[in-house]
Amino acid sequence: MDTASKPHRAIAVIASFLFAVFFSMVDWEWVHGSFFVDREVYFSIFRNAPDFEISFSFFQLVAFIVNEQLWSQLIRGLHENVGLSLTTVFGVISFLLVFSYAYFVSSRVGPLAILLLINPLLVDLAFSQLRMSLAMVFLLIAFNCNRWLYRLPFLLIGCFIHTASFLFVIMALCVFVSVSLAEKYRLNRFNCYFLLVFTGFCIALVVGPLRTFILEQLGDRRIVYDAPATTWTYASVWVAILAAAALQLSTFFRNHVNAIALVFLSVYTFCTLFSVYGLRFLAASLPFFVVALCRFGSFERAFVVLIFAAYTIVQWVYWIR
């Protein structure tokens, strides 16, 4: 687990807070040139009566989780019982997500690295995919905790808010096992790299070709998911950076943050290969990716950061309508 000194953490908090404030003040829908579809759906859902509610009990736990009732009841409670407007509630969620991502990066590789987070992926996640945003806030808090006893409540809250959190937690556990195996058997850098990429491949199989079968067994409502996979043109830079990671030293792969970034990047790559929507994995792992990018060897780091920065500019050009 990465740690930072108290002065470093204080600087990271201040830099992250300022970044989140300015980021949240921007009217991103105006910049984008259209409304965020998911955000409008949430407004519509919470302005109307719920389709159904499931009380939390041991015997209904699975239904409570699968139907993400914690998210539904939490937002309705803040809106209807506390009296907060939906705009305020959603604004707080967006702020917390941006702050969490910025602090994660700044506390590990410095405040300047926050600039690499200025990406349409972060905008879409923070201001449109609000349910996943709130779940990611709790998952990052859990990751930053030093003891599993402290992590567990935040992990459970994240999973109760968004069921995809279970997958992210499983992926992180797979990384912990992979890193432990690499350390135990003193694998060289190429074997470490292969182990992480293979882990990503296996997870991509589960969320791709095997996904429908698994969701049918769970009775999940999202058996049919029509979001298209990204093109190889869009994926090319991400894949190139994944390939460049093979040049890093074995110590790079034994760091949990770096390893998680590579596994998520591998999942996205193989999801694209399987023609499965995989952008959520890039959005969820963006702070891990930025940290890993800044930890490349000095020669490779200059190259990949420059390439990623140029690619981000191209993303903005196409994102702004």
PDB file of N, CA and C in Angstrom, residues 84-152:
ATOM      1  N   LEU A  84     -33.046  17.911   0.420  1.00  0.00           N
ATOM      2  CA  LEU A  84     -32.036  18.400  -0.519  1.00  0.00           C
ATOM      3  C   LEU A  84     -32.541  18.235  -1.950  1.00  0.00           C
ATOM      4  N   SER A  85     -32.232  19.189  -2.796  1.00  0.00           N
ATOM      5  CA  SER A  85     -32.617  19.072  -4.202  1.00  0.00           C
ATOM      6  C   SER A  85     -31.764  18.002  -4.869  1.00  0.00           C
ATOM      7  N   LEU A  86     -32.303  17.411  -5.919  1.00  0.00           N
ATOM      8  CA  LEU A  86     -31.542  16.411  -6.655  1.00  0.00           C
ATOM      9  C   LEU A  86     -30.284  17.020  -7.257  1.00  0.00           C
ATOM     10  N   THR A  87     -30.365  18.274  -7.679  1.00  0.00           N
ATOM     11  CA  THR A  87     -29.191  18.953  -8.236  1.00  0.00           C
ATOM     12  C   THR A  87     -28.075  19.032  -7.201  1.00  0.00           C
ATOM     13  N   THR A  88     -28.448  19.327  -5.947  1.00  0.00           N
ATOM     14  CA  THR A  88     -27.460  19.415  -4.869  1.00  0.00           C
ATOM     15  C   THR A  88     -26.862  18.038  -4.566  1.00  0.00           C
ATOM     16  N   VAL A  89     -27.720  17.030  -4.461  1.00  0.00           N
ATOM     17  CA  VAL A  89     -27.253  15.677  -4.158  1.00  0.00           C
ATOM     18  C   VAL A  89     -26.297  15.184  -5.233  1.00  0.00           C
ATOM     19  N   PHE A  90     -26.698  15.352  -6.492  1.00  0.00           N
ATOM     20  CA  PHE A  90     -25.864  14.892  -7.588  1.00  0.00           C
ATOM     21  C   PHE A  90     -24.568  15.706  -7.660  1.00  0.00           C
ATOM     22  N   GLY A  91     -24.655  17.002  -7.336  1.00  0.00           N
ATOM     23  CA  GLY A  91     -23.468  17.846  -7.344  1.00  0.00           C
ATOM     24  C   GLY A  91     -22.453  17.405  -6.297  1.00  0.00           C
ATOM     25  N   VAL A  92     -22.937  17.015  -5.124  1.00  0.00           N
ATOM     26  CA  VAL A  92     -22.047  16.528  -4.063  1.00  0.00           C
ATOM     27  C   VAL A  92     -21.377  15.229  -4.487  1.00  0.00           C
ATOM     28  N   ILE A  93     -22.140  14.337  -5.111  1.00  0.00           N
ATOM     29  CA  ILE A  93     -21.566  13.076  -5.582  1.00  0.00           C
ATOM     30  C   ILE A  93     -20.458  13.339  -6.599  1.00  0.00           C
ATOM     31  N   SER A  94     -20.724  14.237  -7.550  1.00  0.00           N
ATOM     32  CA  SER A  94     -19.723  14.570  -8.564  1.00  0.00           C
ATOM     33  C   SER A  94     -18.466  15.141  -7.925  1.00  0.00           C
ATOM     34  N   PHE A  95     -18.652  16.049  -6.968  1.00  0.00           N
ATOM     35  CA  PHE A  95     -17.508  16.660  -6.281  1.00  0.00           C
ATOM     36  C   PHE A  95     -16.686  15.596  -5.558  1.00  0.00           C
ATOM     37  N   LEU A  96     -17.356  14.709  -4.838  1.00  0.00           N
ATOM     38  CA  LEU A  96     -16.652  13.679  -4.077  1.00  0.00           C
ATOM     39  C   LEU A  96     -15.860  12.750  -4.989  1.00  0.00           C
ATOM     40  N   LEU A  97     -16.451  12.420  -6.148  1.00  0.00           N
ATOM     41  CA  LEU A  97     -15.745  11.535  -7.080  1.00  0.00           C
ATOM     42  C   LEU A  97     -14.478  12.203  -7.601  1.00  0.00           C
ATOM     43  N   VAL A  98     -14.595  13.449  -8.035  1.00  0.00           N
ATOM     44  CA  VAL A  98     -13.432  14.164  -8.576  1.00  0.00           C
ATOM     45  C   VAL A  98     -12.372  14.344  -7.493  1.00  0.00           C
ATOM     46  N   PHE A  99     -12.803  14.720  -6.290  1.00  0.00           N
ATOM     47  CA  PHE A  99     -11.851  14.888  -5.180  1.00  0.00           C
ATOM     48  C   PHE A  99     -11.144  13.572  -4.874  1.00  0.00           C
ATOM     49  N   SER A 100     -11.902  12.476  -4.838  1.00  0.00           N
ATOM     50  CA  SER A 100     -11.319  11.164  -4.527  1.00  0.00           C
ATOM     51  C   SER A 100     -10.268  10.764  -5.550  1.00  0.00           C
ATOM     52  N   TYR A 101     -10.591  10.952  -6.830  1.00  0.00           N
ATOM     53  CA  TYR A 101      -9.645  10.611  -7.888  1.00  0.00           C
ATOM     54  C   TYR A 101      -8.395  11.491  -7.795  1.00  0.00           C
ATOM     55  N   ALA A 102      -8.602  12.789  -7.585  1.00  0.00           N
ATOM     56  CA  ALA A 102      -7.481  13.720  -7.533  1.00  0.00           C
ATOM     57  C   ALA A 102      -6.577  13.428  -6.337  1.00  0.00           C
ATOM     58  N   TYR A 103      -7.192  13.142  -5.181  1.00  0.00           N
ATOM     59  CA  TYR A 103      -6.385  12.851  -3.993  1.00  0.00           C
ATOM     60  C   TYR A 103      -5.607  11.554  -4.163  1.00  0.00           C
ATOM     61  N   PHE A 104      -6.239  10.557  -4.761  1.00  0.00           N
ATOM     62  CA  PHE A 104      -5.570   9.282  -4.997  1.00  0.00           C
ATOM     63  C   PHE A 104      -4.296   9.486  -5.810  1.00  0.00           C
ATOM     64  N   VAL A 105      -4.382  10.322  -6.835  1.00  0.00           N
ATOM     65  CA  VAL A 105      -3.230  10.573  -7.706  1.00  0.00           C
ATOM     66  C   VAL A 105      -2.209  11.476  -7.023  1.00  0.00           C
ATOM     67  N   SER A 106      -2.677  12.593  -6.458  1.00  0.00           N
ATOM     68  CA  SER A 106      -1.780  13.584  -5.882  1.00  0.00           C
ATOM     69  C   SER A 106      -0.992  13.042  -4.695  1.00  0.00           C
ATOM     70  N   SER A 107      -1.628  12.220  -3.872  1.00  0.00           N
ATOM     71  CA  SER A 107      -0.957  11.698  -2.682  1.00  0.00           C
ATOM     72  C   SER A 107       0.113  10.672  -3.025  1.00  0.00           C
ATOM     73  N   ARG A 108       0.085  10.163  -4.242  1.00  0.00           N
ATOM     74  CA  ARG A 108       1.042   9.127  -4.640  1.00  0.00           C
ATOM     75  C   ARG A 108       2.135   9.625  -5.573  1.00  0.00           C
ATOM     76  N   VAL A 109       1.789  10.493  -6.517  1.00  0.00           N
ATOM     77  CA  VAL A 109       2.807  10.935  -7.486  1.00  0.00           C
ATOM     78  C   VAL A 109       2.894  12.455  -7.624  1.00  0.00           C
ATOM     79  N   GLY A 110       2.179  13.198  -6.793  1.00  0.00           N
ATOM     80  CA  GLY A 110       2.323  14.645  -6.807  1.00  0.00           C
ATOM     81  C   GLY A 110       1.144  15.376  -7.444  1.00  0.00           C
ATOM     82  N   PRO A 111       0.929  16.631  -7.039  1.00  0.00           N
ATOM     83  CA  PRO A 111      -0.224  17.415  -7.503  1.00  0.00           C
ATOM     84  C   PRO A 111      -0.268  17.649  -9.010  1.00  0.00           C
ATOM     85  N   LEU A 112       0.890  17.793  -9.657  1.00  0.00           N
ATOM     86  CA  LEU A 112       0.885  18.068 -11.097  1.00  0.00           C
ATOM     87  C   LEU A 112       0.250  16.935 -11.899  1.00  0.00           C
ATOM     88  N   ALA A 113       0.338  15.726 -11.390  1.00  0.00           N
ATOM     89  CA  ALA A 113      -0.222  14.575 -12.102  1.00  0.00           C
ATOM     90  C   ALA A 113      -1.744  14.644 -12.189  1.00  0.00           C
ATOM     91  N   ILE A 114      -2.358  15.480 -11.333  1.00  0.00           N
ATOM     92  CA  ILE A 114      -3.817  15.637 -11.374  1.00  0.00           C
ATOM     93  C   ILE A 114      -4.267  16.104 -12.755  1.00  0.00           C
ATOM     94  N   LEU A 115      -3.419  16.867 -13.424  1.00  0.00           N
ATOM     95  CA  LEU A 115      -3.788  17.408 -14.737  1.00  0.00           C
ATOM     96  C   LEU A 115      -4.083  16.307 -15.738  1.00  0.00           C
ATOM     97  N   LEU A 116      -3.483  15.129 -15.552  1.00  0.00           N
ATOM     98  CA  LEU A 116      -3.731  14.011 -16.465  1.00  0.00           C
ATOM     99  C   LEU A 116      -5.129  13.425 -16.291  1.00  0.00           C
ATOM    100  N   LEU A 117      -5.810  13.836 -15.217  1.00  0.00           N
ATOM    101  CA  LEU A 117      -7.188  13.385 -15.000  1.00  0.00           C
ATOM    102  C   LEU A 117      -8.208  14.188 -15.806  1.00  0.00           C
ATOM    103  N   ILE A 118      -7.768  15.285 -16.386  1.00  0.00           N
ATOM    104  CA  ILE A 118      -8.709  16.125 -17.147  1.00  0.00           C
ATOM    105  C   ILE A 118      -8.996  15.408 -18.460  1.00  0.00           C
ATOM    106  N   ASN A 119      -9.978  14.566 -18.392  1.00  0.00           N
ATOM    107  CA  ASN A 119     -10.286  13.647 -19.479  1.00  0.00           C
ATOM    108  C   ASN A 119     -11.805  13.491 -19.588  1.00  0.00           C
ATOM    109  N   PRO A 120     -12.352  13.357 -20.797  1.00  0.00           N
ATOM    110  CA  PRO A 120     -13.799  13.138 -20.930  1.00  0.00           C
ATOM    111  C   PRO A 120     -14.314  11.940 -20.149  1.00  0.00           C
ATOM    112  N   LEU A 121     -13.463  10.943 -19.937  1.00  0.00           N
ATOM    113  CA  LEU A 121     -13.876   9.789 -19.147  1.00  0.00           C
ATOM    114  C   LEU A 121     -14.262  10.196 -17.732  1.00  0.00           C
ATOM    115  N   LEU A 122     -13.476  11.088 -17.133  1.00  0.00           N
ATOM    116  CA  LEU A 122     -13.770  11.556 -15.779  1.00  0.00           C
ATOM    117  C   LEU A 122     -15.046  12.387 -15.764  1.00  0.00           C
ATOM    118  N   VAL A 123     -15.233  13.219 -16.773  1.00  0.00           N
ATOM    119  CA  VAL A 123     -16.435  14.049 -16.848  1.00  0.00           C
ATOM    120  C   VAL A 123     -17.679  13.176 -16.932  1.00  0.00           C
ATOM    121  N   ASP A 124     -17.647  12.206 -17.814  1.00  0.00           N
ATOM    122  CA  ASP A 124     -18.818  11.338 -17.995  1.00  0.00           C
ATOM    123  C   ASP A 124     -19.116  10.548 -16.730  1.00  0.00           C
ATOM    124  N   LEU A 125     -18.077  10.039 -16.074  1.00  0.00           N
ATOM    125  CA  LEU A 125     -18.282   9.263 -14.860  1.00  0.00           C
ATOM    126  C   LEU A 125     -18.815  10.147 -13.735  1.00  0.00           C
ATOM    127  N   ALA A 126     -18.195  11.298 -13.536  1.00  0.00           N
ATOM    128  CA  ALA A 126     -18.538  12.146 -12.396  1.00  0.00           C
ATOM    129  C   ALA A 126     -19.885  12.833 -12.543  1.00  0.00           C
ATOM    130  N   PHE A 127     -20.270  13.203 -13.754  1.00  0.00           N
ATOM    131  CA  PHE A 127     -21.459  14.031 -13.932  1.00  0.00           C
ATOM    132  C   PHE A 127     -22.611  13.330 -14.647  1.00  0.00           C
ATOM    133  N   SER A 128     -22.390  12.103 -15.088  1.00  0.00           N
ATOM    134  CA  SER A 128     -23.466  11.368 -15.733  1.00  0.00           C
ATOM    135  C   SER A 128     -23.721  10.022 -15.051  1.00  0.00           C
ATOM    136  N   GLN A 129     -22.684   9.214 -14.902  1.00  0.00           N
ATOM    137  CA  GLN A 129     -22.849   7.886 -14.298  1.00  0.00           C
ATOM    138  C   GLN A 129     -22.735   7.990 -12.774  1.00  0.00           C
ATOM    139  N   LEU A 130     -23.735   8.647 -12.189  1.00  0.00           N
ATOM    140  CA  LEU A 130     -23.657   9.053 -10.788  1.00  0.00           C
ATOM    141  C   LEU A 130     -23.641   7.875  -9.815  1.00  0.00           C
ATOM    142  N   ARG A 131     -24.359   6.828 -10.138  1.00  0.00           N
ATOM    143  CA  ARG A 131     -24.405   5.665  -9.245  1.00  0.00           C
ATOM    144  C   ARG A 131     -23.030   5.017  -9.146  1.00  0.00           C
ATOM    145  N   MET A 132     -22.383   4.845 -10.276  1.00  0.00           N
ATOM    146  CA  MET A 132     -21.039   4.281 -10.277  1.00  0.00           C
ATOM    147  C   MET A 132     -20.052   5.236  -9.607  1.00  0.00           C
ATOM    148  N   SER A 133     -20.265   6.536  -9.777  1.00  0.00           N
ATOM    149  CA  SER A 133     -19.400   7.529  -9.142  1.00  0.00           C
ATOM    150  C   SER A 133     -19.409   7.374  -7.634  1.00  0.00           C
ATOM    151  N   LEU A 134     -20.610   7.291  -7.065  1.00  0.00           N
ATOM    152  CA  LEU A 134     -20.715   7.173  -5.610  1.00  0.00           C
ATOM    153  C   LEU A 134     -20.097   5.870  -5.124  1.00  0.00           C
ATOM    154  N   ALA A 135     -20.310   4.796  -5.866  1.00  0.00           N
ATOM    155  CA  ALA A 135     -19.703   3.513  -5.489  1.00  0.00           C
ATOM    156  C   ALA A 135     -18.180   3.611  -5.511  1.00  0.00           C
ATOM    157  N   MET A 136     -17.622   4.275  -6.532  1.00  0.00           N
ATOM    158  CA  MET A 136     -16.170   4.394  -6.642  1.00  0.00           C
ATOM    159  C   MET A 136     -15.583   5.211  -5.496  1.00  0.00           C
ATOM    160  N   VAL A 137     -16.322   6.192  -4.995  1.00  0.00           N
ATOM    161  CA  VAL A 137     -15.850   6.975  -3.844  1.00  0.00           C
ATOM    162  C   VAL A 137     -15.593   6.051  -2.661  1.00  0.00           C
ATOM    163  N   PHE A 138     -16.553   5.173  -2.370  1.00  0.00           N
ATOM    164  CA  PHE A 138     -16.406   4.259  -1.231  1.00  0.00           C
ATOM    165  C   PHE A 138     -15.329   3.204  -1.495  1.00  0.00           C
ATOM    166  N   LEU A 139     -15.215   2.751  -2.735  1.00  0.00           N
ATOM    167  CA  LEU A 139     -14.186   1.751  -3.043  1.00  0.00           C
ATOM    168  C   LEU A 139     -12.784   2.342  -2.891  1.00  0.00           C
ATOM    169  N   LEU A 140     -12.607   3.597  -3.280  1.00  0.00           N
ATOM    170  CA  LEU A 140     -11.299   4.234  -3.127  1.00  0.00           C
ATOM    171  C   LEU A 140     -10.973   4.487  -1.658  1.00  0.00           C
ATOM    172  N   ILE A 141     -12.002   4.843  -0.869  1.00  0.00           N
ATOM    173  CA  ILE A 141     -11.776   4.993   0.566  1.00  0.00           C
ATOM    174  C   ILE A 141     -11.303   3.664   1.146  1.00  0.00           C
ATOM    175  N   ALA A 142     -11.962   2.580   0.734  1.00  0.00           N
ATOM    176  CA  ALA A 142     -11.577   1.252   1.211  1.00  0.00           C
ATOM    177  C   ALA A 142     -10.147   0.925   0.821  1.00  0.00           C
ATOM    178  N   PHE A 143      -9.765   1.243  -0.410  1.00  0.00           N
ATOM    179  CA  PHE A 143      -8.406   0.944  -0.875  1.00  0.00           C
ATOM    180  C   PHE A 143      -7.369   1.726  -0.073  1.00  0.00           C
ATOM    181  N   ASN A 144      -7.715   2.950   0.330  1.00  0.00           N
ATOM    182  CA  ASN A 144      -6.772   3.793   1.063  1.00  0.00           C
ATOM    183  C   ASN A 144      -6.649   3.401   2.527  1.00  0.00           C
ATOM    184  N   CYS A 145      -7.588   2.588   3.031  1.00  0.00           N
ATOM    185  CA  CYS A 145      -7.504   2.127   4.420  1.00  0.00           C
ATOM    186  C   CYS A 145      -6.369   1.111   4.564  1.00  0.00           C
ATOM    187  N   ASN A 146      -5.736   1.117   5.730  1.00  0.00           N
ATOM    188  CA  ASN A 146      -4.582   0.245   5.947  1.00  0.00           C
ATOM    189  C   ASN A 146      -4.951  -1.132   6.479  1.00  0.00           C
ATOM    190  N   ARG A 147      -6.171  -1.258   7.027  1.00  0.00           N
ATOM    191  CA  ARG A 147      -6.573  -2.536   7.615  1.00  0.00           C
ATOM    192  C   ARG A 147      -7.873  -3.020   6.985  1.00  0.00           C
ATOM    193  N   TRP A 148      -7.961  -4.342   6.833  1.00  0.00           N
ATOM    194  CA  TRP A 148      -9.156  -4.920   6.227  1.00  0.00           C
ATOM    195  C   TRP A 148     -10.389  -4.675   7.078  1.00  0.00           C
ATOM    196  N   LEU A 149     -10.221  -4.573   8.383  1.00  0.00           N
ATOM    197  CA  LEU A 149     -11.355  -4.307   9.265  1.00  0.00           C
ATOM    198  C   LEU A 149     -11.994  -2.965   8.938  1.00  0.00           C
ATOM    199  N   TYR A 150     -11.165  -1.991   8.556  1.00  0.00           N
ATOM    200  CA  TYR A 150     -11.682  -0.674   8.178  1.00  0.00           C
ATOM    201  C   TYR A 150     -12.197  -0.675   6.745  1.00  0.00           C
ATOM    202  N   ARG A 151     -11.606  -1.498   5.920  1.00  0.00           N
ATOM    203  CA  ARG A 151     -11.991  -1.529   4.507  1.00  0.00           C
ATOM    204  C   ARG A 151     -13.372  -2.134   4.284  1.00  0.00           C
ATOM    205  N   LEU A 152     -13.670  -3.170   5.045  1.00  0.00           N
ATOM    206  CA  LEU A 152     -14.867  -3.966   4.791  1.00  0.00           C
ATOM    207  C   LEU A 152     -16.164  -3.152   4.730  1.00  0.00           C
TER     208      LEU A 152
END
